[in-house]
Coordinates of C-alpha atoms and ligand atoms in Angstrom, one line a residue:
M1 CA 77.7 -202.8 55.4
S2 CA 77.2 -206.1 53.7
K3 CA 77.5 -206.0 50.1
G4 CA 76.6 -209.7 48.4
F5 CA 74.0 -212.5 51.1
Y6 CA 77.5 -214.1 51.7
N7 CA 77.7 -218.3 52.7
V8 CA 78.9 -218.8 56.2
P9 CA 81.5 -222.1 56.2
V10 CA 79.1 -225.3 57.0
A11 CA 78.9 -226.0 60.9
V12 CA 80.1 -229.4 61.9
N13 CA 80.8 -231.1 65.3
E14 CA 84.2 -231.1 66.6
P15 CA 85.5 -234.2 66.6
V16 CA 86.1 -235.3 70.6
L17 CA 89.9 -237.1 70.7
S18 CA 90.5 -240.7 72.7
F19 CA 93.5 -239.3 74.4
V20 CA 94.5 -242.9 74.1
P21 CA 97.3 -243.8 75.5
G22 CA 100.9 -243.2 72.4
S23 CA 98.4 -240.5 71.3
R24 CA 99.1 -236.5 70.5
E25 CA 96.4 -235.1 72.5
R26 CA 96.8 -237.5 75.5
S27 CA 101.2 -235.6 75.6
E28 CA 100.1 -232.5 74.4
L29 CA 97.6 -233.1 77.4
Q30 CA 99.8 -234.0 80.4
A31 CA 102.2 -230.7 79.1
A32 CA 99.5 -228.4 79.3
L33 CA 99.1 -230.1 83.1
R34 CA 102.4 -230.0 84.3
E35 CA 102.3 -226.2 83.1
L36 CA 99.6 -225.1 84.7
R37 CA 100.1 -226.8 88.1
G38 CA 104.0 -225.4 88.2
R39 CA 103.3 -221.8 87.7
E40 CA 100.4 -219.1 89.6
V41 CA 98.5 -217.5 87.8
E42 CA 97.0 -213.8 88.5
L43 CA 94.0 -213.1 86.7
P44 CA 92.3 -209.6 86.2
M45 CA 89.0 -208.6 85.2
V46 CA 89.1 -207.1 82.5
I47 CA 86.9 -204.2 81.9
G48 CA 86.7 -202.4 78.5
G49 CA 89.6 -203.9 77.0
R50 CA 91.9 -203.4 79.9
E51 CA 92.8 -205.7 82.8
V52 CA 91.2 -204.1 85.9
K53 CA 93.0 -205.2 89.6
S54 CA 91.3 -205.0 92.6
G55 CA 93.9 -206.0 94.8
K56 CA 92.0 -207.8 97.0
L57 CA 93.0 -211.8 95.5
E58 CA 91.5 -214.7 96.1
R59 CA 92.9 -218.4 96.4
M60 CA 91.9 -220.7 92.8
F61 CA 92.4 -224.5 93.5
P62 CA 91.9 -227.4 92.3
P63 CA 88.7 -229.1 94.6
H64 CA 90.7 -232.5 94.1
E65 CA 94.1 -231.2 95.5
I66 CA 93.2 -228.7 98.0
G67 CA 96.0 -227.8 99.3
H68 CA 97.4 -226.5 95.8
T69 CA 97.4 -223.5 94.3
L70 CA 96.8 -222.2 90.5
G71 CA 97.1 -218.6 91.0
Y72 CA 95.1 -215.8 92.9
Y73 CA 92.2 -213.1 90.8
H74 CA 91.6 -210.0 91.7
Q75 CA 87.8 -209.5 93.5
G76 CA 86.0 -206.7 92.6
D77 CA 83.0 -204.8 93.8
A78 CA 80.2 -203.1 93.0
T79 CA 81.8 -200.0 91.2
H80 CA 83.3 -202.7 88.9
V81 CA 80.3 -203.8 87.9
R82 CA 79.1 -200.0 87.2
M83 CA 83.0 -199.7 85.2
A84 CA 81.5 -202.7 83.3
I85 CA 78.3 -201.2 82.7
E86 CA 79.8 -198.1 81.7
A87 CA 82.5 -199.8 78.9
A88 CA 79.7 -202.1 77.4
M89 CA 77.2 -199.5 76.4
A90 CA 80.7 -197.2 75.5
A91 CA 81.4 -200.2 73.1
R92 CA 77.5 -200.6 72.3
E93 CA 76.5 -198.4 69.0
A94 CA 80.5 -199.7 67.1
W95 CA 79.6 -202.5 67.8
A96 CA 75.9 -202.6 66.9
A97 CA 76.9 -201.3 63.3
L98 CA 79.7 -203.6 62.4
S99 CA 78.8 -205.9 59.6
W100 CA 77.2 -209.1 60.9
E101 CA 80.2 -210.6 58.5
H102 CA 82.7 -208.9 60.6
R103 CA 80.4 -210.8 64.3
A104 CA 80.9 -214.3 62.3
S105 CA 84.3 -214.1 61.6
I106 CA 85.7 -213.0 65.9
F107 CA 83.4 -216.0 66.7
L108 CA 84.3 -218.2 64.0
K109 CA 87.7 -217.5 64.4
A110 CA 87.4 -218.2 68.2
A111 CA 86.1 -221.5 67.5
D112 CA 88.9 -222.6 65.4
L113 CA 91.5 -221.3 68.0
L114 CA 89.9 -223.3 70.8
A115 CA 89.4 -226.7 68.6
G116 CA 93.7 -225.7 67.2
P117 CA 96.2 -223.8 70.0
Y118 CA 94.3 -223.3 72.8
R119 CA 92.6 -226.6 73.5
A120 CA 94.4 -228.1 75.8
R121 CA 95.1 -225.0 77.8
M122 CA 91.3 -224.6 78.0
N123 CA 90.8 -228.6 78.6
A124 CA 93.3 -228.2 81.7
A125 CA 92.5 -225.6 83.3
T126 CA 89.4 -227.0 83.4
M127 CA 90.0 -230.8 84.6
L128 CA 93.0 -228.7 87.3
G129 CA 89.8 -225.4 88.1
Q130 CA 87.0 -227.7 87.8
S131 CA 87.7 -231.1 88.7
K132 CA 87.8 -233.2 85.1
N133 CA 88.5 -236.0 83.9
A134 CA 89.9 -235.3 80.2
Y135 CA 87.5 -236.7 78.4
Q136 CA 84.7 -234.6 80.5
A137 CA 86.6 -232.0 79.5
E138 CA 87.6 -231.9 76.1
I139 CA 83.4 -232.5 75.3
D140 CA 82.7 -229.9 78.0
A141 CA 86.0 -226.8 77.2
A142 CA 87.1 -227.6 73.8
C143 CA 84.4 -229.4 71.9
E144 CA 80.5 -228.4 72.7
L145 CA 81.9 -224.5 73.4
A146 CA 84.3 -224.7 69.5
D147 CA 80.2 -225.7 68.5
F148 CA 78.3 -222.7 70.3
F149 CA 80.8 -221.0 68.1
R150 CA 80.3 -222.2 65.1
F151 CA 76.6 -223.8 64.9
G152 CA 75.3 -219.8 66.2
V153 CA 77.1 -218.1 63.6
R154 CA 74.9 -221.1 60.9
E155 CA 72.0 -220.3 63.2
M156 CA 72.2 -216.3 63.2
T157 CA 72.1 -216.0 60.0
R158 CA 69.4 -218.3 59.6
I159 CA 67.5 -216.0 61.9
Y160 CA 69.0 -213.3 59.5
Q161 CA 66.0 -214.8 56.9
M162 CA 63.7 -214.8 58.3
Q163 CA 61.8 -212.5 55.8
P164 CA 58.3 -211.6 55.5
E165 CA 56.0 -211.4 52.3
S166 CA 55.9 -208.2 49.8
A167 CA 52.6 -207.6 47.7
R168 CA 53.3 -205.9 44.3
G169 CA 54.4 -202.8 44.6
I170 CA 56.0 -202.8 48.1
W171 CA 59.4 -205.2 49.7
N172 CA 59.0 -205.9 53.0
Y173 CA 61.7 -206.6 55.4
N174 CA 62.7 -208.0 58.4
E175 CA 66.3 -206.1 60.2
F176 CA 67.1 -208.2 63.4
R177 CA 69.1 -205.4 65.2
P178 CA 70.7 -205.6 69.0
L179 CA 68.7 -205.1 72.0
E180 CA 69.2 -201.8 73.4
G181 CA 70.5 -201.9 76.5
F182 CA 73.4 -204.5 77.8
V183 CA 72.9 -208.3 78.6
Y184 CA 74.2 -209.4 82.3
A185 CA 75.9 -212.7 81.6
L186 CA 75.4 -214.9 85.0
T187 CA 76.8 -218.4 84.2
P188 CA 77.3 -221.4 86.2
F189 CA 80.1 -223.2 87.9
N190 CA 79.8 -226.5 85.4
F191 CA 80.6 -226.3 81.7
T192 CA 83.0 -224.1 80.6
S193 CA 81.3 -224.4 77.6
I194 CA 78.2 -222.7 79.0
A195 CA 80.3 -219.9 80.8
G196 CA 81.7 -218.9 77.4
N197 CA 78.4 -219.5 75.6
L198 CA 76.2 -217.2 77.8
P199 CA 78.0 -213.4 76.9
A200 CA 79.1 -215.4 73.6
A201 CA 75.8 -216.2 72.5
P202 CA 74.7 -211.9 72.4
A203 CA 77.4 -211.0 72.0
L204 CA 76.8 -213.1 68.0
M205 CA 73.7 -211.5 67.3
G206 CA 75.1 -207.9 68.6
N207 CA 74.7 -207.1 72.2
V208 CA 77.2 -205.6 74.6
V209 CA 77.6 -208.0 77.6
V210 CA 78.5 -207.4 81.2
W211 CA 80.2 -211.6 82.1
K212 CA 80.2 -212.7 85.1
P213 CA 81.5 -216.3 85.9
S214 CA 80.5 -218.5 88.9
K215 CA 83.6 -218.5 91.6
T216 CA 84.5 -221.9 91.6
A217 CA 85.4 -222.1 87.1
V218 CA 87.4 -218.6 86.9
Y219 CA 90.8 -220.5 86.1
S220 CA 88.7 -221.6 83.2
A221 CA 87.0 -218.5 82.2
G222 CA 90.2 -216.7 82.2
V223 CA 91.0 -219.2 78.6
I224 CA 87.9 -218.3 77.5
M225 CA 88.6 -214.6 77.5
D226 CA 92.1 -215.0 77.0
I227 CA 89.8 -216.8 73.6
F228 CA 87.8 -213.5 72.8
R229 CA 90.3 -211.0 73.0
E230 CA 92.5 -213.6 70.2
A231 CA 89.8 -213.6 68.7
G232 CA 89.2 -210.1 68.1
V233 CA 86.1 -209.5 70.2
P234 CA 86.7 -205.4 70.1
D235 CA 87.1 -203.8 73.5
G236 CA 84.2 -203.4 75.8
V237 CA 82.1 -205.9 73.9
I238 CA 82.5 -208.8 76.6
N239 CA 83.2 -207.6 80.1
L240 CA 84.2 -210.1 82.6
V241 CA 84.2 -209.2 85.8
F242 CA 84.7 -211.2 89.0
V243 CA 81.8 -210.5 91.7
S244 CA 79.4 -212.1 94.0
G245 CA 76.8 -212.7 92.4
P246 CA 74.2 -210.4 95.0
V247 CA 77.3 -207.7 94.1
G248 CA 76.7 -208.4 90.6
A249 CA 72.4 -208.5 90.9
D250 CA 72.5 -204.8 92.7
V251 CA 73.4 -203.1 90.2
V252 CA 72.5 -204.9 87.3
L253 CA 69.4 -205.6 87.6
T254 CA 68.4 -202.3 89.0
H255 CA 70.7 -200.0 86.2
P256 CA 67.8 -197.9 83.5
D257 CA 70.3 -199.9 80.2
F258 CA 69.9 -203.2 81.5
A259 CA 68.6 -205.4 78.2
G260 CA 68.6 -209.3 79.5
I261 CA 70.1 -211.9 80.9
H262 CA 71.2 -214.7 79.9
F263 CA 71.2 -216.6 82.7
T264 CA 72.7 -220.8 83.2
G265 CA 72.1 -221.6 87.2
S266 CA 70.1 -222.5 90.2
T267 CA 65.9 -222.9 90.3
G268 CA 66.6 -220.6 93.3
V269 CA 69.2 -218.2 92.2
F270 CA 66.8 -217.3 88.6
Q271 CA 64.0 -217.1 91.1
S272 CA 65.4 -214.3 93.1
V273 CA 66.8 -212.8 89.7
W274 CA 63.6 -212.7 88.3
K275 CA 62.0 -211.2 91.8
K276 CA 64.2 -208.6 91.2
I277 CA 63.4 -207.8 88.4
G278 CA 60.3 -208.1 88.5
E279 CA 60.8 -205.5 91.7
N280 CA 62.5 -203.0 89.2
I281 CA 60.3 -202.9 86.1
Y282 CA 59.6 -199.7 85.7
K283 CA 63.5 -198.3 85.3
Y284 CA 64.2 -200.4 82.6
K285 CA 63.8 -198.6 78.7
S286 CA 62.8 -201.9 77.6
Y287 CA 61.0 -205.1 78.8
P288 CA 64.7 -206.5 79.5
R289 CA 65.1 -210.6 78.3
I290 CA 65.3 -213.2 81.0
V291 CA 66.5 -216.9 79.5
G292 CA 67.0 -219.1 82.1
E293 CA 68.4 -222.5 82.4
T294 CA 68.6 -224.5 85.9
G295 CA 67.9 -227.2 88.0
G296 CA 66.6 -231.3 87.6
K297 CA 65.8 -234.3 89.1
D298 CA 66.3 -235.7 85.8
F299 CA 64.7 -239.8 85.6
I300 CA 65.6 -242.4 84.2
F301 CA 62.2 -244.8 84.0
A302 CA 62.5 -248.4 83.2
D303 CA 59.8 -251.3 82.0
A304 CA 60.5 -255.1 82.0
T305 CA 61.2 -255.1 78.5
A306 CA 64.5 -253.1 78.5
D307 CA 67.7 -254.0 77.8
R308 CA 69.2 -254.1 81.5
Q309 CA 73.5 -253.7 80.3
A310 CA 71.7 -250.9 78.2
L311 CA 70.3 -249.4 81.2
A312 CA 72.9 -250.1 83.8
V313 CA 75.7 -248.7 81.5
A314 CA 73.3 -245.3 81.7
M315 CA 72.8 -245.6 84.7
V316 CA 76.0 -245.4 85.3
R317 CA 77.3 -242.9 83.0
G318 CA 74.6 -240.7 83.6
A319 CA 74.4 -240.4 86.9
F320 CA 78.0 -240.2 87.7
E321 CA 80.4 -238.7 85.1
Y322 CA 81.5 -235.7 85.9
Q323 CA 80.4 -236.5 89.4
G324 CA 76.2 -236.5 88.9
Q325 CA 77.3 -232.0 88.6
K326 CA 75.6 -232.2 85.3
C327 CA 71.3 -230.2 85.6
S328 CA 70.9 -233.0 82.6
A329 CA 72.4 -235.5 85.7
A330 CA 70.4 -239.2 85.6
S331 CA 69.5 -238.3 89.6
R332 CA 66.4 -240.8 89.4
A333 CA 66.1 -244.2 88.5
Y334 CA 62.6 -246.0 88.8
I335 CA 63.0 -249.5 88.2
P336 CA 60.5 -252.4 88.4
A337 CA 60.8 -255.6 91.1
S338 CA 61.1 -257.5 87.9
I339 CA 64.3 -256.7 86.6
W340 CA 65.9 -255.3 90.0
P341 CA 68.1 -257.6 90.4
D342 CA 70.0 -258.1 87.8
V343 CA 70.0 -254.0 86.6
R344 CA 71.9 -254.2 91.1
E345 CA 74.1 -256.5 90.4
R346 CA 75.1 -254.7 87.0
V347 CA 75.4 -251.7 88.6
G348 CA 77.6 -253.0 91.0
K349 CA 79.5 -254.2 89.1
M350 CA 80.4 -251.6 87.4
L351 CA 80.0 -248.8 90.1
A352 CA 83.7 -251.5 91.7
E353 CA 85.7 -251.3 89.4
V354 CA 85.4 -247.1 88.2
K355 CA 88.0 -245.8 90.0
M356 CA 88.1 -242.3 91.6
G357 CA 90.4 -239.6 92.4
P358 CA 92.3 -236.1 90.3
P359 CA 91.8 -235.8 86.9
E360 CA 95.2 -235.2 85.9
D361 CA 95.7 -240.0 86.8
F362 CA 94.1 -240.3 83.4
T363 CA 92.2 -243.9 85.0
N364 CA 90.5 -241.9 87.4
F365 CA 86.2 -242.2 86.0
V366 CA 85.1 -239.8 89.1
N367 CA 87.3 -236.9 90.2
A368 CA 86.4 -234.5 93.5
V369 CA 82.7 -231.8 94.0
I370 CA 83.4 -228.7 93.1
D371 CA 83.5 -226.9 97.4
E372 CA 83.6 -227.7 100.6
S373 CA 79.8 -226.3 100.5
S374 CA 77.9 -228.9 98.0
F375 CA 80.5 -231.4 100.3
D376 CA 78.7 -231.7 103.3
K377 CA 75.1 -230.6 101.5
L378 CA 75.5 -234.1 99.8
C379 CA 77.3 -236.4 102.4
G380 CA 74.4 -235.1 104.9
F381 CA 71.9 -236.1 102.4
I382 CA 73.5 -239.6 102.8
R383 CA 74.5 -239.8 106.6
Q384 CA 70.1 -239.2 106.2
A385 CA 70.2 -241.8 104.0
E386 CA 71.2 -244.4 106.0
A387 CA 69.9 -243.2 109.3
D388 CA 65.9 -243.5 106.9
Q389 CA 64.1 -246.5 107.8
D390 CA 62.9 -244.8 104.3
A391 CA 66.1 -245.1 102.7
E392 CA 69.3 -247.5 102.6
V393 CA 72.7 -246.8 100.6
I394 CA 73.4 -250.2 98.5
F395 CA 75.8 -248.7 97.2
G396 CA 79.0 -246.1 97.7
G397 CA 78.6 -243.8 100.9
G398 CA 82.5 -243.2 101.0
C399 CA 82.5 -239.0 101.9
D400 CA 86.5 -238.0 102.3
K401 CA 87.7 -234.2 102.4
S402 CA 91.6 -235.0 103.4
V403 CA 92.6 -233.8 100.6
G404 CA 89.8 -232.8 98.1
Y405 CA 86.0 -233.2 98.2
F406 CA 85.5 -237.2 97.2
I407 CA 82.7 -239.1 97.6
E408 CA 82.2 -242.2 96.3
P409 CA 79.1 -242.2 93.3
T410 CA 76.7 -243.1 96.1
V411 CA 73.2 -245.3 95.4
I412 CA 70.5 -244.9 97.6
Q413 CA 67.8 -247.3 97.5
A414 CA 64.4 -244.7 97.6
F415 CA 61.2 -247.2 99.4
K416 CA 58.3 -244.9 99.2
P417 CA 58.6 -242.4 95.6
D418 CA 58.8 -239.3 97.4
Y419 CA 62.2 -240.2 99.6
I420 CA 63.6 -236.8 99.9
T421 CA 66.5 -237.5 97.5
M422 CA 64.2 -238.9 94.5
E423 CA 62.7 -234.5 95.0
E424 CA 65.8 -232.6 95.8
E425 CA 68.0 -231.2 93.1
L426 CA 71.6 -232.7 95.1
F427 CA 73.8 -232.3 91.9
G428 CA 76.7 -234.2 93.2
P429 CA 77.8 -238.5 92.5
V430 CA 73.9 -240.2 93.7
L431 CA 71.5 -241.7 92.5
T432 CA 68.5 -242.8 93.9
V433 CA 66.8 -245.4 93.5
Y434 CA 62.8 -246.9 92.6
V435 CA 61.1 -250.1 92.4
Y436 CA 57.8 -250.3 91.2
E437 CA 56.5 -253.5 90.8
D438 CA 55.8 -254.1 87.5
E439 CA 51.9 -253.9 87.8
K440 CA 52.1 -250.3 89.2
L441 CA 54.0 -249.5 86.3
D442 CA 51.2 -246.7 85.3
E443 CA 50.9 -245.8 88.6
T444 CA 54.5 -245.1 89.0
L445 CA 54.8 -243.0 85.2
D446 CA 52.0 -240.3 87.4
I447 CA 54.1 -240.2 90.3
L448 CA 57.2 -239.7 88.7
D449 CA 55.3 -236.7 86.4
R450 CA 54.7 -235.0 89.7
T451 CA 57.5 -235.7 91.7
S452 CA 59.9 -233.2 91.4
I453 CA 59.1 -229.5 90.1
Y454 CA 61.4 -229.6 87.3
A455 CA 60.7 -231.1 83.8
L456 CA 64.9 -230.5 82.3
T457 CA 65.7 -234.2 80.8
G458 CA 65.0 -237.5 81.1
A459 CA 65.1 -241.4 79.6
I460 CA 62.8 -244.2 78.7
F461 CA 64.0 -247.8 78.3
S462 CA 62.0 -250.7 76.5
Q463 CA 61.9 -252.3 74.0
N464 CA 58.7 -252.2 73.1
R465 CA 57.1 -249.9 70.5
Y466 CA 53.5 -249.6 72.2
H467 CA 55.1 -248.8 75.4
I468 CA 57.8 -246.2 73.4
E469 CA 55.0 -244.9 72.1
K470 CA 52.6 -244.6 74.9
Y471 CA 56.2 -243.2 78.0
T472 CA 56.6 -240.8 75.4
Q473 CA 53.7 -239.2 75.1
R474 CA 52.4 -240.0 78.7
L475 CA 55.4 -237.9 79.8
Q476 CA 55.5 -235.2 77.8
N477 CA 55.7 -231.4 79.9
A478 CA 58.5 -234.5 82.8
A479 CA 61.5 -233.3 79.8
G480 CA 62.2 -230.8 77.4
N481 CA 65.2 -233.2 77.0
F482 CA 63.2 -236.3 76.3
Y483 CA 65.8 -239.8 75.2
I484 CA 65.0 -243.8 74.8
N485 CA 67.1 -246.2 75.2
D486 CA 69.9 -243.7 76.4
K487 CA 70.8 -242.0 78.8
P488 CA 69.3 -238.1 79.9
T489 CA 72.9 -237.1 79.5
G490 CA 75.7 -235.3 76.5
A491 CA 73.2 -232.6 74.2
V492 CA 75.3 -232.6 71.3
V493 CA 75.3 -229.0 69.8
G494 CA 73.2 -228.6 66.7
Q495 CA 71.5 -232.3 67.4
Q496 CA 69.9 -232.0 70.9
P497 CA 69.4 -228.3 71.6
F498 CA 69.3 -228.0 75.0
G499 CA 67.2 -227.2 77.5
G500 CA 64.2 -227.8 80.4
A501 CA 60.4 -226.2 81.1
R502 CA 57.9 -225.8 84.0
G503 CA 61.0 -225.5 87.0
S504 CA 63.9 -225.6 85.3
G505 CA 64.0 -223.0 83.3
T506 CA 62.5 -221.2 80.5
N507 CA 63.8 -224.0 77.2
D508 CA 64.9 -221.4 74.6
K509 CA 67.3 -224.1 73.8
A510 CA 71.2 -222.7 74.0
G511 CA 72.7 -223.2 71.2
S512 CA 70.1 -222.9 69.2
L513 CA 68.3 -220.4 66.3
F514 CA 65.2 -220.1 69.4
N515 CA 68.1 -219.0 72.0
L516 CA 69.6 -216.7 69.1
L517 CA 65.8 -215.2 67.7
R518 CA 65.7 -213.3 72.2
W519 CA 68.9 -211.0 71.8
V520 CA 67.2 -209.2 68.8
N521 CA 64.9 -206.6 68.6
I522 CA 62.8 -207.5 64.9
R523 CA 62.1 -204.2 63.1
T524 CA 59.9 -204.8 60.0
I525 CA 60.7 -202.6 57.4
K526 CA 57.8 -202.1 54.4
E527 CA 59.0 -199.0 52.0
N528 CA 56.3 -198.7 49.5
F529 CA 57.8 -198.0 45.5
N530 CA 53.8 -196.2 44.2
P531 CA 52.4 -194.4 47.1
P532 CA 48.2 -193.5 47.0
H533 CA 47.5 -190.4 46.4
Q534 CA 44.2 -190.2 47.3
Y535 CA 42.9 -190.6 50.7
L536 CA 39.1 -192.0 49.1
Y537 CA 39.3 -196.2 48.7
P538 CA 37.5 -196.7 45.5
N539 CA 33.9 -198.0 47.4
F540 CA 33.5 -194.8 47.8
A541 CA 32.9 -193.6 44.2
P542 CA 28.5 -193.1 44.2
D543 CA 27.2 -196.1 41.9
K544 CA 26.2 -194.7 38.4
Q545 CA 22.7 -193.0 37.7
Ligands
NAD601 P1 75.1 -220.9 91.2 O1 73.3 -220.8 91.3 O2 75.5 -221.2 91.9 O3 75.2 -220.2 91.0 C1 75.4 -219.6 89.5 C2 75.5 -218.4 88.4 O4 74.8 -217.1 89.7 C3 77.0 -218.0 89.3 O5 77.9 -217.4 88.7 C4 76.7 -217.4 90.7 O6 77.4 -216.9 90.8 C5 75.8 -216.6 90.2 N1 75.1 -216.1 91.5 C6 75.2 -217.1 93.3 N2 74.1 -216.2 93.8 C7 73.3 -215.6 92.9 C8 72.2 -214.6 93.9 N3 71.7 -214.5 94.7 N4 72.0 -213.7 93.2 C9 72.9 -213.3 91.8 N5 73.3 -214.1 91.8 C10 74.0 -215.1 92.1 O7 74.3 -222.5 90.6 P2 76.0 -223.1 90.0 O8 75.5 -224.6 91.5 O9 76.9 -222.6 89.8 O10 75.8 -224.7 88.9 C11 74.9 -225.3 89.9 C12 73.2 -225.5 88.8 O11 73.1 -224.8 87.6 C13 72.4 -226.4 88.8 O12 71.3 -226.6 89.7 C14 72.1 -227.2 88.1 O13 71.2 -227.9 87.6 C15 72.5 -225.6 87.2 N6 72.7 -226.2 85.7 C16 72.1 -225.9 84.9 C17 71.9 -226.1 84.0 C18 70.9 -225.9 82.8 O14 71.0 -225.9 81.3 N7 69.7 -226.3 82.4 C19 73.1 -226.5 83.1 C20 74.6 -226.2 84.0 C21 73.9 -226.1 85.6

């Protein structure tokens, strides 16, 4: 029971360490990489605080070095999902009743553990398991996840402060209680921070959670779970299971206590989940909250006034950092013919310098894509573009999976604006450019707006303020996160709340108050200090004679 209106520590974005040669963080990270490479781990599931081993071991390996074994995890089945739901429901009453400041303390401590003693291990696990270079791991696994925890706590208190007015003689207040059931956190491979935040956000608001990470991000999920446990998340509040997507969905989405899903991943999977929820709607005790951030076909649109060097840098960083495996990655660009030769030359110059290889070599800007099916799919699109009349591969195009899943940063020039790689999310290091005639700018804006089903991120480059205003208005439905003269990636918690509309998701803005509101039920309480003792209102009195 709280006995005060407590101020939580001021939330500040975790500073991004530089890892320059000779720095302490660089040597700590290198030591952690050596340590993790030097031993094979065995990862159990964690259900009700117990380590659960199925005995069915699956190998974990770096996408950039498929012959090396990082360890094994215990693959679960439907019985483990049921166990996890039972454990969550058993933990629910005590967790829901715990005062908010104690939930806050746990996640503030988790942030400090992550930013401090766990930082190198968390980054190293993400680098090895998901093939991220040091900088990409740092901004994701260390900084963004710590920001999610700290800003989450602040935003939770802002929600608790959202209270109604009270007229004289009565007192009204809102109580924000957790959902009546458990929340399913279904997480993607590409961001360790998202994998950690999807179970943490509902738990912070008092919910119990079953968490199923992606099979290609189990290695870092194990470290996140260690942090949760050391920070003091009680047994059963977050339960980690390693099962396939369909197995998890079959048990969770048909369970009467299913109260919500916190999902990030592809649009197709989200739509299949939503459909299954619809089919089972009569089974649930309450209407489940459905929160999903999904795919993107994120654009860069430039006009003739654009700063060409800034544009070229945004194209290279936006499209190729983390091998383009960001939901926000720039994957289609619209460049006017008048500046294209210059922009093309600048992009080509940078790509000629870009180094590709394992993240353990800190000079590599580009590492491997996540798995073989992604590699084969991406390579297929590139080979197709080489063969098609409507497109030309102008940079990159090389694919090699002999050691790891390496795909060169590739730029395709499309000669028609609805060429397949301008429309479909490929999720890899492939940028498609459509060069438009300068006088067809308005038409090109219309084409951009209707070309894909997505509306996640987009960037415009212009130095003319009237143009900037026009594009911002014209493209208002085309992106949930809109950038002016900047790359469309790299949203920071607390600064650019993230999420998109149309096919890109429910746009609940991860890390913000809007998202956290989805994990509570509001009870409004009215107390009357002077309840009426007569049932008739004064107007019922008869006229005076
Ligand atoms: P994915 O959809 O393949 O997997 C996401 C999760 O769903 C995983 O845990 C997976 O095991 C599970 N899953 C897979 N098939 C399932 C099924 N049939 N039923 C139930 N669960 C199933 O996504 P991914 O490849 O891990 O991540 C990449 C995708 O995520 C991209 O489309 C990307 O744009 C999107 N993404 C979006 C955001 C955002 O904020 N909008 C952020 C990161 C990633």
